[in-house]
XYZ file of C-alpha atoms in Angstrom:
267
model
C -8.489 194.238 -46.405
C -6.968 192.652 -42.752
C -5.007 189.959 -42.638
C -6.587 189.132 -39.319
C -9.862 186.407 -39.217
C -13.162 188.030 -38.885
C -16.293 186.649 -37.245
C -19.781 187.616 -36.595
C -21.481 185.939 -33.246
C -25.251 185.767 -32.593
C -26.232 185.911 -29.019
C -23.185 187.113 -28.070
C -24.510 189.936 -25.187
C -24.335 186.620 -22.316
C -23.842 182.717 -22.280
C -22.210 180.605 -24.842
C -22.587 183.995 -27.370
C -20.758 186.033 -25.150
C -18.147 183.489 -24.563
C -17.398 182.852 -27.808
C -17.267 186.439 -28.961
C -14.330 186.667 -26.218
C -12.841 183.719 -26.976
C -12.594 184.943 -30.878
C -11.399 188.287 -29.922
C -8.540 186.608 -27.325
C -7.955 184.719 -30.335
C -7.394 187.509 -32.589
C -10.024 187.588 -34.208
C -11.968 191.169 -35.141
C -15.652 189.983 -33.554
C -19.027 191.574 -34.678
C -20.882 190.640 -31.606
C -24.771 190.581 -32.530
C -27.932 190.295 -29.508
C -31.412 191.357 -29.948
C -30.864 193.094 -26.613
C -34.725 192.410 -25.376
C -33.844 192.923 -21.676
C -33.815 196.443 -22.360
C -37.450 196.619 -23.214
C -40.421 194.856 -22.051
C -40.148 192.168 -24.762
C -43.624 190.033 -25.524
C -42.228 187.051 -26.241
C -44.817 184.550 -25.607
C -43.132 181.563 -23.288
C -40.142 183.628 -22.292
C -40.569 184.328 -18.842
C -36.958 185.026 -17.910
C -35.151 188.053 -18.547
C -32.911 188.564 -21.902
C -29.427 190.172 -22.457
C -29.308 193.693 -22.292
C -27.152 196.211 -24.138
C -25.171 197.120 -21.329
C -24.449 193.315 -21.265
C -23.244 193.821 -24.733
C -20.702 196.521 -24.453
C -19.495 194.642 -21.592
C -18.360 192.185 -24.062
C -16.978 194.536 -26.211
C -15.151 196.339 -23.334
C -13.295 193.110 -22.811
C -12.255 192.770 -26.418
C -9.600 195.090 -26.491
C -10.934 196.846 -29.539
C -11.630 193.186 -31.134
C -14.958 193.215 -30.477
C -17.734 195.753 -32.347
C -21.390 195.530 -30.988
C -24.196 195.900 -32.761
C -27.454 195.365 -31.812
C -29.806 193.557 -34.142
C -32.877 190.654 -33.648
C -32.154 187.718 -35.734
C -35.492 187.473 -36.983
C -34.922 190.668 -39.215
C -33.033 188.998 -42.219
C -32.780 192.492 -44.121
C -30.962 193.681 -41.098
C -28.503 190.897 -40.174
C -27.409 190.824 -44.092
C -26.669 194.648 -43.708
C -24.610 193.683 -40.969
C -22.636 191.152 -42.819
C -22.337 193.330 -45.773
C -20.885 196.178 -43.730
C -18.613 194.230 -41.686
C -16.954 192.061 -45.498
C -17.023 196.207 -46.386
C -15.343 197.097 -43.061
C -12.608 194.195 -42.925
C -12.279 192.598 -46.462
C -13.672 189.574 -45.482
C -16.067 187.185 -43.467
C -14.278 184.077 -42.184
C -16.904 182.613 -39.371
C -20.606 182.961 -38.616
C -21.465 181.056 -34.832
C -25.375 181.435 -34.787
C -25.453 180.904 -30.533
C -28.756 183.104 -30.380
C -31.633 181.247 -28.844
C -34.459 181.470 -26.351
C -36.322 178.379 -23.944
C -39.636 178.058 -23.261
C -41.855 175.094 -22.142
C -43.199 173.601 -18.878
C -46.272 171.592 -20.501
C -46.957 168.903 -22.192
C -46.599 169.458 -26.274
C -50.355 169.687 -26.615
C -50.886 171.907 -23.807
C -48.031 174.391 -25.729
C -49.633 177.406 -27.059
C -48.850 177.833 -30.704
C -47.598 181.055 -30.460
C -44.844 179.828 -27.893
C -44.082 177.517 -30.275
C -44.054 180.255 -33.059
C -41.460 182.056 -31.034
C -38.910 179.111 -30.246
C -39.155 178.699 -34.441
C -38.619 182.400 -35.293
C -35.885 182.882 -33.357
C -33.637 179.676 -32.390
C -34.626 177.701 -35.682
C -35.336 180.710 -38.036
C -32.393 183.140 -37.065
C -29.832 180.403 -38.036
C -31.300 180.366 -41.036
C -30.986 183.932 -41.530
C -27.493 184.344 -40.572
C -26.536 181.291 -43.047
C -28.463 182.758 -45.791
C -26.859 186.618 -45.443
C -23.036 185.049 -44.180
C -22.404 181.784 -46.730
C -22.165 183.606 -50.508
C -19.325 185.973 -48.782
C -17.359 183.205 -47.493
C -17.981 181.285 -50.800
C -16.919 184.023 -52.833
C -14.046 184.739 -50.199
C -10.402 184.021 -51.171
C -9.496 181.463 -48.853
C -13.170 179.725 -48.615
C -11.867 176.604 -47.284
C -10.692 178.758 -44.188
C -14.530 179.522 -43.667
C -17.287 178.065 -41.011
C -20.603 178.474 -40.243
C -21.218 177.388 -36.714
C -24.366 176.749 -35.043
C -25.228 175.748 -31.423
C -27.635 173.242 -31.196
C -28.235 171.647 -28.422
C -28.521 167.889 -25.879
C -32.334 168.524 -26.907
C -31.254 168.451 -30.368
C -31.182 164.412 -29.988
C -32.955 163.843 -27.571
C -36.669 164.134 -26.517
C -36.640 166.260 -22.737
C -40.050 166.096 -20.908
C -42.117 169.462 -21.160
C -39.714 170.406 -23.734
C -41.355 169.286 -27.020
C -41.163 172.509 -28.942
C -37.182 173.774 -27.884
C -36.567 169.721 -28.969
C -37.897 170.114 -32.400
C -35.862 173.640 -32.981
C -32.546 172.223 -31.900
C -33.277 168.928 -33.954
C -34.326 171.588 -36.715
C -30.968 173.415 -36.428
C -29.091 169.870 -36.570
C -31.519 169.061 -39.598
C -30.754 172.478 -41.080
C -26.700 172.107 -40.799
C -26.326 168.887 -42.369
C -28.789 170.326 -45.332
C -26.454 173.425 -45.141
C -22.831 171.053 -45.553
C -24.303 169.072 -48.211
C -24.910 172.808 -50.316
C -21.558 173.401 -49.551
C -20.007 170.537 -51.420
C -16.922 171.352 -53.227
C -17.206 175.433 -52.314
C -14.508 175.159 -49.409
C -16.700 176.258 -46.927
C -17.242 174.297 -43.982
C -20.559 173.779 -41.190
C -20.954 172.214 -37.963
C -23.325 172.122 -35.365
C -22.053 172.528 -31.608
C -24.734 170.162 -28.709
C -23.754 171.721 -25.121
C -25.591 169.918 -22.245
C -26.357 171.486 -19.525
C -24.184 174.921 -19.475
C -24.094 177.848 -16.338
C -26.448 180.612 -18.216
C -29.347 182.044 -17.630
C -31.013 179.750 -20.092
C -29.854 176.918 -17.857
C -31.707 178.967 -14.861
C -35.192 179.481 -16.717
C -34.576 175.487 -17.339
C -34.539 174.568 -13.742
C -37.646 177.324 -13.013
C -39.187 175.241 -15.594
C -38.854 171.948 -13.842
C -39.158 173.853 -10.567
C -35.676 173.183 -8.852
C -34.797 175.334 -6.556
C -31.325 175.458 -8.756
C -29.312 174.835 -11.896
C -26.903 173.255 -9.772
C -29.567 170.267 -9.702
C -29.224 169.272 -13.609
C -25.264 168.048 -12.111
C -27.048 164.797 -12.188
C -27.826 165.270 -16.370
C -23.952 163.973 -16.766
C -20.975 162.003 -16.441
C -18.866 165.313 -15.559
C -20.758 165.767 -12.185
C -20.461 169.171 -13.059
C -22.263 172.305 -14.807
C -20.274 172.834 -18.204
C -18.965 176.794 -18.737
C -19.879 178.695 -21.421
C -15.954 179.101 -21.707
C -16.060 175.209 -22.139
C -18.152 175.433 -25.181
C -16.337 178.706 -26.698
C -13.347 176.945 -26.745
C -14.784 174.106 -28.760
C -16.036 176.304 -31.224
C -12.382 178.060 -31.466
C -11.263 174.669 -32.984
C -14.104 174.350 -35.397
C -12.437 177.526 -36.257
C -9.162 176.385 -36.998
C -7.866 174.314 -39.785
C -8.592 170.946 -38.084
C -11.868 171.842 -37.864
C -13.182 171.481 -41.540
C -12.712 167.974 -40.740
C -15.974 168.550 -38.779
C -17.980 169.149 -41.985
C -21.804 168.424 -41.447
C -21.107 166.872 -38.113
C -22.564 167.789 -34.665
C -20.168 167.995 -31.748
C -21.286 166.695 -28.953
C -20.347 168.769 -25.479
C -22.892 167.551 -23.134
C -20.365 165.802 -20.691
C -21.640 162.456 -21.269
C -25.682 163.743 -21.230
C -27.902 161.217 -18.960
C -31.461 161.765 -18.615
């Protein structure tokens, strides 16, 4: 047993994932930083045409952890292996205190019924589907932790989550899924301590942001400036420092609510 927090962070080899898993670790926090790594291989993941995190992105997150931050690499679509990650890190350190599900793929660029199934299939299995798996293996070990009311379950949503983006029909109906899925999750939790929230970034600097603008063929991310009030890209810093204070104390105040970080979204 540690007396320090402990967190695990999906999507955490670049982006909002990777952010956050720093952000913890500069926090104090020990981090198990989780990515599917598919930019290693030559992934098949129907709608995907940009290129994924890598593993070597991963270890450079852990390298600037300062021996906070343990990678592991791991697909959130296997549930049996994501719960043996949990179940080794409560062995490990005692205790699970947060669970930030930030992993997530984009696809689109058609109308809705001009979207393959199987790209829709893919946005489901791993944006929609792999919070569910991470909630499902983290919340019995914060409900049975000591100090439950000090736990959160974190998942990033997205603008899309409530709103309806042109060409985007299928990523709109997994991030209003994950919203959908959080509020379900916070009403389970009634009376167990635990706490859920879902984070909605706008338009953020990651590569996610860059297969965005290929979708709507801009000749630049810089372009979706326009999408807000800020008159500025958000940082994936921006939104890892949100999700620190949905980590704190204050932060169970956020209980089944969705945080809104799109700097004022515009369409």
């Amino acid at each position: 047993m540690i007396d320090e927090r402990v967190a695990i962070v999906t999507g955490a080899a670049r982006g909002i994932g990777a952010a956050t898993a720093r952000e913890l670790g500069q926090a104090g926090y020990q981090v198990v930083a989780v990515d599917a790594c598919l930019g290693d291989e030559s992934h098949q993941l129907p709608g995907v045409n940009y290129p994924l995190g890598t593993e070597a992105d991963l270890r450079e997150v852990e390298r600037y952890g300062n021996g906070k931050i343990h990678s592991i690499v791991c697909d959130v679509r296997d549930a049996e292996a994501l719960a043996l990650i949990v179940q080794s890190a409560v062995e490990r350190f005692g205790r699970l205190d947060v669970a930030v599900a930030a992993a997530a793929v984009i696809s689109g660029g058609k109308p809705m019924w001009n979207t393959p199934n199987e790209e829709f299939a893919t946005l489901i299995d791993i944006d929609l589907m792999g919070v569910w798996n991470l909630a499902q293996a983290c919340i019995p070990s914060m409900i049975s932790s000591s100090e439950p009311q000090s736990c959160r379950f974190i998942a990033i949503a997205s603008a899309a989550g409530s709103h309806g983006l042109i060409h985007l029909a299928g990523y709109s109906a997994v991030k209003h899924g994950v919203i959908g899925l959080i509020k379900g999750i916070a009403a389970d939790l009634q009376g167990s301590g635990v706490s859920a929230c879902a984070i909605s970034p706008g338009s953020t600097r990651t590569a996610m942001l860059d297969a965005s603008a290929q979708i709507y063929n801009l000749d630049s991310a810089e372009e979706f400036v326009s999408s807000n009030l800020l008159n500025r890209l958000l940082e994936p810093s921006d939104i890892a420092q949100a999700i620190k204070f949905c980590c704190s104390q204050a932060g169970s105040a956020l209980n089944g609510s969705v945080l809104d970080l799109s700097g004022g979204f515009r369409t």
